[in-house]
CSV table of C-alpha atoms in Angstrom, one decimal:
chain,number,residue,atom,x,y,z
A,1,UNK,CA,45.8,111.5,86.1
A,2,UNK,CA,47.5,111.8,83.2
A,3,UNK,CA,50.4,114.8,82.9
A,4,UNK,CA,49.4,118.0,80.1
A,5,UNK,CA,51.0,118.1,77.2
A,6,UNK,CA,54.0,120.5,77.0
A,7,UNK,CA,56.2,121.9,74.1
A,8,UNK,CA,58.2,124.0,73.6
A,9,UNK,CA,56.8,128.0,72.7
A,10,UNK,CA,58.6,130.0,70.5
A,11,UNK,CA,58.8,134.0,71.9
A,12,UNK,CA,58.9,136.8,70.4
A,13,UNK,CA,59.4,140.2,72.2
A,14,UNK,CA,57.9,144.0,71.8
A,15,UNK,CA,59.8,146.2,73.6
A,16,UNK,CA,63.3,145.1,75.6
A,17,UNK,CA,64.0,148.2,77.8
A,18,UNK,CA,63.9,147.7,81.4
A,19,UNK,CA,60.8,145.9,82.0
A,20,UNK,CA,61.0,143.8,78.8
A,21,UNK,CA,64.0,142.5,79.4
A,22,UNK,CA,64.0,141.6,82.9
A,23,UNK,CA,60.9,139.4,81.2
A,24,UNK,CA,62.6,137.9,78.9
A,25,UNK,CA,65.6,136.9,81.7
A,26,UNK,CA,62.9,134.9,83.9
A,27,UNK,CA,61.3,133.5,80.9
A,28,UNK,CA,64.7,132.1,79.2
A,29,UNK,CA,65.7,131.2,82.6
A,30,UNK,CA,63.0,129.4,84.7
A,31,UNK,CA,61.3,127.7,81.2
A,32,UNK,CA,61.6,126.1,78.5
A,33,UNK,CA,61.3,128.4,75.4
A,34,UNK,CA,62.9,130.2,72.3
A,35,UNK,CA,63.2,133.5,71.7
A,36,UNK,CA,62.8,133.8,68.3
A,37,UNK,CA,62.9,137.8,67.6
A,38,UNK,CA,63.0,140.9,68.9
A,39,UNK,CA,61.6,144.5,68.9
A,40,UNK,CA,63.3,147.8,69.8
A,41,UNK,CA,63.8,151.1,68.5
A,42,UNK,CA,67.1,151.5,70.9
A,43,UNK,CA,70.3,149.5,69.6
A,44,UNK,CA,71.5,148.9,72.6
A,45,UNK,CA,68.3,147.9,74.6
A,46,UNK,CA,68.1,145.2,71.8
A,47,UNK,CA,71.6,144.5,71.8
A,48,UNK,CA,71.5,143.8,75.4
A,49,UNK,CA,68.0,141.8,74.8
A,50,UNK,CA,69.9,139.1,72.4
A,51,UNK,CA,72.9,138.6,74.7
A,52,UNK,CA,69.8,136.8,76.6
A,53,UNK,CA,68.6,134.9,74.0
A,54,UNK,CA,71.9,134.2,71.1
A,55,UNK,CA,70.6,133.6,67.7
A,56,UNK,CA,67.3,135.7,68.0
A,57,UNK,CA,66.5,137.9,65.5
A,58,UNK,CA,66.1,141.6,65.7
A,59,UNK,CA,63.3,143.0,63.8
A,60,UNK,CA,61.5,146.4,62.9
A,61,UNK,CA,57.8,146.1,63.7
A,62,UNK,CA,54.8,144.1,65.5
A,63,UNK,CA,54.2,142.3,61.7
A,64,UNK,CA,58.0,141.6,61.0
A,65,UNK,CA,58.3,139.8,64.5
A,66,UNK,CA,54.4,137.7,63.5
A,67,UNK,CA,56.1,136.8,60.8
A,68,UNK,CA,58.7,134.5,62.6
A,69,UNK,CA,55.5,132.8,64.0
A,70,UNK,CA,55.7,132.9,67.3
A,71,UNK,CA,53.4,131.1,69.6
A,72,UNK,CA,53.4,134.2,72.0
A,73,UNK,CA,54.8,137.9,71.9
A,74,UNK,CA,55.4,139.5,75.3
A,75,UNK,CA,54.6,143.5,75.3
A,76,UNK,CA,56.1,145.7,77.2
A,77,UNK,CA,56.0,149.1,74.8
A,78,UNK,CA,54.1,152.2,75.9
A,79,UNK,CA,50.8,151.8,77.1
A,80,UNK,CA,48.9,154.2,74.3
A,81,UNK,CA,49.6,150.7,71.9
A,82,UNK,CA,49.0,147.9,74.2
A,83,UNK,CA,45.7,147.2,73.3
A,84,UNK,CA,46.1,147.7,69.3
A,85,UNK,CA,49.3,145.4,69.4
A,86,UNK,CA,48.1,142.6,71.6
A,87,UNK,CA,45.0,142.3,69.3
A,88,UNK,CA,46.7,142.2,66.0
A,89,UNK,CA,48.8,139.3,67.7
A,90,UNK,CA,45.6,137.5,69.1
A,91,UNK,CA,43.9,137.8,65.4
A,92,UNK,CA,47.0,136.1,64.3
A,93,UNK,CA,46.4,133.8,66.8
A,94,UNK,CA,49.4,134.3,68.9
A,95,UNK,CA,49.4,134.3,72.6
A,96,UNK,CA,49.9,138.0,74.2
A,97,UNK,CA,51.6,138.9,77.8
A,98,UNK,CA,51.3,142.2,78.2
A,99,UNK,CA,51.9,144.7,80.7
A,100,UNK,CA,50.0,146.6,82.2
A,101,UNK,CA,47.9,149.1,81.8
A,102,UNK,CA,46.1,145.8,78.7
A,103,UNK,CA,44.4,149.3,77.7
A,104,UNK,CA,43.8,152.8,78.6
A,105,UNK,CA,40.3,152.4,78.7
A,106,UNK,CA,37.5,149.6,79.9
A,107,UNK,CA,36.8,150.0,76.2
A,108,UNK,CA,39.8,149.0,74.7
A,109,UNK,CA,40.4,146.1,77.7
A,110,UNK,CA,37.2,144.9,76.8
A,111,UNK,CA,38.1,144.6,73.0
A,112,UNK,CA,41.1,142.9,73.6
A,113,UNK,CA,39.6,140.0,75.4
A,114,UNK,CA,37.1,139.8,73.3
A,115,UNK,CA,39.9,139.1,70.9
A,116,UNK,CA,41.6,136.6,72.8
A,117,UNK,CA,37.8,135.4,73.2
A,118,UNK,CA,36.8,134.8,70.0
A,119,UNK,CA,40.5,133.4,68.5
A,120,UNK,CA,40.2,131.1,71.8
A,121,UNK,CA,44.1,132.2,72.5
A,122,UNK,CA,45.8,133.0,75.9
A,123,UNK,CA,45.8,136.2,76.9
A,124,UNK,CA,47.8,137.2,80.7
A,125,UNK,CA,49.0,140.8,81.9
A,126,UNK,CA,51.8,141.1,84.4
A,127,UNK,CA,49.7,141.9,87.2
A,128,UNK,CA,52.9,140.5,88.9
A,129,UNK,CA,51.9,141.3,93.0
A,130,UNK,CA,49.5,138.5,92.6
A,131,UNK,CA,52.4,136.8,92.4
A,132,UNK,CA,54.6,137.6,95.7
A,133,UNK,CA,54.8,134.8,98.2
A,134,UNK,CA,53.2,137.5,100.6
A,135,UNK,CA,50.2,138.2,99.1
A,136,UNK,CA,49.2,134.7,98.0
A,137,UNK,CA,49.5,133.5,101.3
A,138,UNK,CA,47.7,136.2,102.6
A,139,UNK,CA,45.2,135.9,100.6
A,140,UNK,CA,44.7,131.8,101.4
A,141,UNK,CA,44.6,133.0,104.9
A,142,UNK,CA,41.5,135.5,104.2
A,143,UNK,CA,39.8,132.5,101.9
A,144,UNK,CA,40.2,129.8,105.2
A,145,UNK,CA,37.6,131.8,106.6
A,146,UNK,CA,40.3,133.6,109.3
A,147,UNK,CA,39.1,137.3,108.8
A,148,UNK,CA,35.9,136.4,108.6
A,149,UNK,CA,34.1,139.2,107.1
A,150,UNK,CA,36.1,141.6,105.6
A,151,UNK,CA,34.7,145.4,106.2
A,152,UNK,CA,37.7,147.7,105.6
A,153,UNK,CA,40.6,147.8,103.0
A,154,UNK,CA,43.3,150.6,103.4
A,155,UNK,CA,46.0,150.7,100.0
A,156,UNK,CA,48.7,152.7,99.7
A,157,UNK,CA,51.3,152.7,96.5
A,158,UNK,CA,53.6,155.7,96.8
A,159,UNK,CA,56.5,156.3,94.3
A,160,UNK,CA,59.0,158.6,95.7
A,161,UNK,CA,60.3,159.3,92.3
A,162,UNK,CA,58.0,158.5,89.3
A,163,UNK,CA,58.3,157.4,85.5
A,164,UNK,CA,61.4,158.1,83.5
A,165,UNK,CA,60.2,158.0,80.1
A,166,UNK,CA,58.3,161.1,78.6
A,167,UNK,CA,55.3,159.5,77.4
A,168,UNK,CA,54.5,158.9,80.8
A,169,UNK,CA,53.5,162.1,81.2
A,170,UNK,CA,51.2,162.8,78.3
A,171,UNK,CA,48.1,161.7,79.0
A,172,UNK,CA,47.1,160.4,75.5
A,173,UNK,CA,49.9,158.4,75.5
A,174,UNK,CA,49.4,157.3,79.3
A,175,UNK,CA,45.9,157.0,79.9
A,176,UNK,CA,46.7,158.4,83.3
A,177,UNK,CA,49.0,159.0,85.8
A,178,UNK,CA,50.0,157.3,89.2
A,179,UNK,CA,46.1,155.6,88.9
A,180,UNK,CA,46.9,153.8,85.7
A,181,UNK,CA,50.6,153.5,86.4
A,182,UNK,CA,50.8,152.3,90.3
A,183,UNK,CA,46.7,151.9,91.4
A,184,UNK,CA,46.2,149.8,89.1
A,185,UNK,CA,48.1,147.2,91.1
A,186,UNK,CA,46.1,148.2,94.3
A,187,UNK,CA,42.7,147.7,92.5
A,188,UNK,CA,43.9,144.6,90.8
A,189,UNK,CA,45.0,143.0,94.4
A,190,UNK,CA,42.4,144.3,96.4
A,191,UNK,CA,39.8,142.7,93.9
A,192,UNK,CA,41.9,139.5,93.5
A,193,UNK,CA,42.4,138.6,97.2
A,194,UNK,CA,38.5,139.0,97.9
A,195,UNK,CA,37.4,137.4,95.0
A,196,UNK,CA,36.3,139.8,92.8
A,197,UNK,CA,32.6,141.1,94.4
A,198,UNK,CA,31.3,143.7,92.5
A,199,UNK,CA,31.8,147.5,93.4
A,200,UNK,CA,28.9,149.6,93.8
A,201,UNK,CA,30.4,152.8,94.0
A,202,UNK,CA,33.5,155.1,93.5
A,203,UNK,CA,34.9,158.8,94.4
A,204,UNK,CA,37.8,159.8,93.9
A,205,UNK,CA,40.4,163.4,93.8
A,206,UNK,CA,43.2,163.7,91.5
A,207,UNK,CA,45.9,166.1,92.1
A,208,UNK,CA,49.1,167.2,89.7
A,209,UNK,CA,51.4,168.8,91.2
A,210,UNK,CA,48.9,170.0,94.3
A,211,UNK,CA,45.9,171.5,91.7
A,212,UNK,CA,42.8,169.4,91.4
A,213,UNK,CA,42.4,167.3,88.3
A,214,UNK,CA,39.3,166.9,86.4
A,215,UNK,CA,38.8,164.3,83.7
A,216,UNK,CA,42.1,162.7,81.6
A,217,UNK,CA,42.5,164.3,79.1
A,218,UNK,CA,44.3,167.9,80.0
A,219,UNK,CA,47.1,166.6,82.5
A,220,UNK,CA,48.2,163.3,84.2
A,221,UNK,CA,47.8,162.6,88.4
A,222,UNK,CA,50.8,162.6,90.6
A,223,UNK,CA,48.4,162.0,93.1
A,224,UNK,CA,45.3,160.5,94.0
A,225,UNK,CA,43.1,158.9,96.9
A,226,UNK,CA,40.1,156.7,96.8
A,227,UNK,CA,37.1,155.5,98.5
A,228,UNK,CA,35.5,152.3,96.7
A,229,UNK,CA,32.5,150.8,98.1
A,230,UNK,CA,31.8,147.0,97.5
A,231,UNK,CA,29.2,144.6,97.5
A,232,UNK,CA,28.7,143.6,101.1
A,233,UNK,CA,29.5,147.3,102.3
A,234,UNK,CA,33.1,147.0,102.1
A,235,UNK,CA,34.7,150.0,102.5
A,236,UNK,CA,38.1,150.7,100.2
A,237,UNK,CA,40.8,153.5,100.8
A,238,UNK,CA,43.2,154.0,98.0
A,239,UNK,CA,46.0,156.3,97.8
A,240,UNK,CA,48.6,156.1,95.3
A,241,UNK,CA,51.3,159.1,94.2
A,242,UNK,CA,54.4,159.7,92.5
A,243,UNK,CA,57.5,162.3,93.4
A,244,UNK,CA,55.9,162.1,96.9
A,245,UNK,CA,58.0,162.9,99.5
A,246,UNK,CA,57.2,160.4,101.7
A,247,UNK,CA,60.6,159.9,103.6
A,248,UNK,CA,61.9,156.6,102.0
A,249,UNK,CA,61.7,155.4,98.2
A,250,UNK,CA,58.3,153.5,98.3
A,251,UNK,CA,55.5,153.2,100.5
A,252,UNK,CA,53.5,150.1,99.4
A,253,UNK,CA,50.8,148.3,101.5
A,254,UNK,CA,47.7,146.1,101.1
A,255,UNK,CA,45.7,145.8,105.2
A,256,UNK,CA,42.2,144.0,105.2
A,257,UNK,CA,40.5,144.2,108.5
A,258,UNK,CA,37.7,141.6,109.3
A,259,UNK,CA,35.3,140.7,111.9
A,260,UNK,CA,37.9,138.3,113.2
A,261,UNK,CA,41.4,138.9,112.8
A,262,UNK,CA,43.1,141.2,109.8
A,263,UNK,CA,46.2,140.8,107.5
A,264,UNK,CA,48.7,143.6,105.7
A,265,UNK,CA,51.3,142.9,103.0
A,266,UNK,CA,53.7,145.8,103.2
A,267,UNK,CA,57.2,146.8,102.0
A,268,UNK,CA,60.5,147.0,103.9
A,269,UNK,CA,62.6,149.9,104.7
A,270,UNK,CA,61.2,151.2,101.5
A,271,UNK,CA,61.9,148.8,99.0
A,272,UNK,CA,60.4,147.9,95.7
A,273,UNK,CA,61.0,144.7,96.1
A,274,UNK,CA,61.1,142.9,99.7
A,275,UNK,CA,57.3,142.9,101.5
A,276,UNK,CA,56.3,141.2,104.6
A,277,UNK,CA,53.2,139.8,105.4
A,278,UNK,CA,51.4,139.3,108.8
A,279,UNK,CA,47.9,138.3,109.8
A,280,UNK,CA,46.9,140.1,113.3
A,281,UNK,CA,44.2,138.9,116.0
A,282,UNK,CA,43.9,141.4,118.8
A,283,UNK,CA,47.4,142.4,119.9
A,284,UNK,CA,49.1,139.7,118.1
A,285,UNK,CA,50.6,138.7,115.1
A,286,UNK,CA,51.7,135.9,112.8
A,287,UNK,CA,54.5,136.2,110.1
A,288,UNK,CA,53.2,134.8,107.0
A,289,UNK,CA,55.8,135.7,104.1
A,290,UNK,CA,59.2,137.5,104.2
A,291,UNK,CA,61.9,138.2,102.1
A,292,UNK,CA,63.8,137.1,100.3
A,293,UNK,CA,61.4,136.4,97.2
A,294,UNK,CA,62.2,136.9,93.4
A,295,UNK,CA,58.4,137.2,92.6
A,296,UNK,CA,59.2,139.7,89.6
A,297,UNK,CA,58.7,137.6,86.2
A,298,UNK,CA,56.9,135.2,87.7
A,299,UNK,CA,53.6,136.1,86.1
A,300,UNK,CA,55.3,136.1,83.2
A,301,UNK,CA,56.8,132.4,83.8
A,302,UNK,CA,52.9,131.6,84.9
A,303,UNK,CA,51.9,132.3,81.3
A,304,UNK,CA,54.4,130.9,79.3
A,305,UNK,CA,54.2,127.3,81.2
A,306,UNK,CA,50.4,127.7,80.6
A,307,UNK,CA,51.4,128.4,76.9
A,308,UNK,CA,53.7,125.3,77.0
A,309,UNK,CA,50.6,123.1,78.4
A,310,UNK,CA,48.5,124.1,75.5
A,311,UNK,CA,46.1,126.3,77.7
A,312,UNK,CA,43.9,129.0,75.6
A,313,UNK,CA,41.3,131.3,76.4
A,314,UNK,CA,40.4,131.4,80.2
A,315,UNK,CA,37.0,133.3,81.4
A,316,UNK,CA,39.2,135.0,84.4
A,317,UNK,CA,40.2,137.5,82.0
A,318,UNK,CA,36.8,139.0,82.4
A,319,UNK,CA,38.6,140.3,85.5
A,320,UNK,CA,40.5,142.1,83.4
A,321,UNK,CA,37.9,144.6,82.6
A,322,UNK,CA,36.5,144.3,85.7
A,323,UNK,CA,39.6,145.9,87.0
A,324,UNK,CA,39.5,148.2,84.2
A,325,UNK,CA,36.2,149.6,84.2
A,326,UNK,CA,36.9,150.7,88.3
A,327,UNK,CA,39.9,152.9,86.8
A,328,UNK,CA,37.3,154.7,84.9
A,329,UNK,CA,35.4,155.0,87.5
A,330,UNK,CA,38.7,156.9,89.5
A,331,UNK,CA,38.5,158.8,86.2
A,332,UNK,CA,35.4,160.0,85.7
C-alpha cells in the first residue's frame, strides 16, 4: 500500500488567547506546518502567539490573514462569528478548525458544512474528548460487543467556576450557556461512542441563577439537566452547570450501562484534565485509561495531519449537525 501524500500546510490563526494558542503550541509542535499569520485584537495575546511561531505575521482581520493563503485557519474567536468566519474561509477554499460551538444554531452548523460540502474542503471542530486515551478505549470496548446493549447513559459536566470573558454571558453572542458551552461535549461523546443512532426525543429545564429559563434569547443557563431518548429506547441523563458548588473544581463523567457489563470515563480529584476510565461487570472492574495523557490539541493535530495528507470533505461532518440540531432541541 502505497504511503499518502504529505506537505507541508501553511496556518493561519483567528483568535490566540487561551484556547488559540494552546492550539497553535500542539500544532507547531507535534507537526509539520507554518504558521504564516495571525489574528488578535490583544497585543499581547498576539505577541505571545508569535513567540510560538517567529516570523509570522500579525494581521487585522479574517481577509487580511486569506490573503497570506493559507491552506487552513484555526478559529478560536467568540462563538456568535464561528459560523460566518469558517465559511468565508471554506469559500476561499481554505481548510477551517474551529472550536466549538461551529454555530449557534443547527442552521448555521448546517450552512457551514454545506460550505465545506460544496468547496470539497476539510472542515474539523475541536470536539477534543473524542480524543482522550479514556474515552477511545472506552468506546472500542462498547463496539467489541462487551456491554452489549446499551440502555442507560448518565452525563455530568459541572464547572465550578464558569467563562471569563463577557460575551459569554450574552446570549446573542453565546448561543447559550453551560448547554452550548460544556453539554455540547456530553452530547457530542455520548453520540460518538454509540455510533450516532438517531434521538427520538428531548426534555429539558434550564436554570440561571436558580429561575427557570425559557427559550435563548432573554438570559444564558448556568444550569441545566436532560433526558434524551434514543433509537433503541436508550435512555440519556444530562446535567451540565457552571458556578456550581459542587465541592471540587469539575465534575465530569460519561457511564453507559449495558445488558452485560458497563463502562464510565470520569475526572480525578476534580481536574480538567486527568480522567480515568473503567469498564465494570458485576462487582468488578477493569482499568482501561489513566493519566497521565496530553489529549488537549490533539483534535487539532488530527486535522492538520489530515490537511497534510491532502484529505478534503469527509461525510462525518453530517454529525456535526446531528449534534447540533439535539442542542436545539435542549433549547426549545
Amino acid at each position: 500500500m502505497s504511503t499518502p501524500t504529505r506537505h507541508r500546510p501553511r496556518l493561519g490563526f483567528l483568535g490566540v488567547g487561551w484556547i488559540g494558542r494552546h492550539r497553535m503550541e500542539a500544532l507547531v509542535r507535534d507537526v509539520a506546518v507554518d504558521v504564516v499569520g495571525v489574528v488578535d485584537p490583544s497585543d499581547a495575546a498576539a505577541q505571545e502567539a508569535r513567540k510560538l511561531a517567529p516570523g509570522c505575521e500579525r494581521v487585522d482581520s479574517l481577509d487580511a490573514l486569506l490573503a497570506l493563503a493559507p491552506d487552513g485557519v484555526v478559529i478560536a474567536t467568540p462563538s456568535a462569528v464561528h459560523a460566518e468566519q469558517s465559511i468565508q474561509a471554506l469559500e476561499r477554499g481554505v481548510a477551517v478548525f474551529c472550536q466549538k460551538p461551529l454555530g449557534r444554531t443547527a442552521d448555521e452548523v448546517r450552512r457551514v458544512v454545506e460550505a465545506a460540502r460544496q468547496a470539497d474542503v476539510l472542515l474539523g471542530v475541536d470536539f477534543s474528548y473524542r480524543f482522550t486515551e479514556g474515552l477511545r478505549r472506552l468506546r472500542a470496548h462498547h463496539q467489541s460487543g462487551a456491554l452489549g446493549h446499551v440502555h442507560a447513559v448518565n452525563l455530568v459536566f459541572h464547572n465550578a467556576y464558569g467563562p471569563d470573558k463577557p460575551w459569554f454571558y450574552e446570549p446573542a453572542l453565546a448561543g447559550g450557556g453551560c448547554v452550548m458551552d460544556l453539554g455540547i461535549h456530553l452530547v457530542d461523546l455520548a453520540l460518538w461512542v454509540l455510533d450516532f443512532p438517531a434521538v427520538r426525543r428531548v426534555s429539558s429545564q434550564r436554570f440561571a441563577q436558580g429561575r427557570p429559563v425559557r427559550g435563548r434569547d432573554t438570559a444564558v443557563e448556568d444550569y441545566a439537566a436532560a433526558l434524551l431518548e434514543l433509537e433503541g429506547g436508550t435512555a440519556v441523563q444530562l446535567a451540565c452547570s457552571w458556578k456550581l458548588s459542587a465541592g471540587c473544581d469539575a465534575v465530569i463523567e460519561a457511564s453507559f450501562y449495558g445488558t452485560d457489563g458497563g463502562a464510565a470515563f470520569r475526572n480525578v480529584n476534580g481536574s480538567f484534565y486527568d480522567f480515568t476510565a473503567d469498564a465494570f461487570r458485576g462487582t468488578g472492574r477493569e482499568r482501561l485509561a489513566e493519566p497521565p495523557d496530553g489529549w488537549g490539541g490533539r483534535a487539532a493535530v488530527d486535522w492538520a495531519t489530515r490537511l497534510a495528507q491532502g484529505e478534503r470533505f469527509t461525510p462525518e461532518n453530517e454529525q456535526l449537525v446531528r449534534v447540533a440540531e439535539v442542542l436545539d432541541s435542549l433549547y426549545a
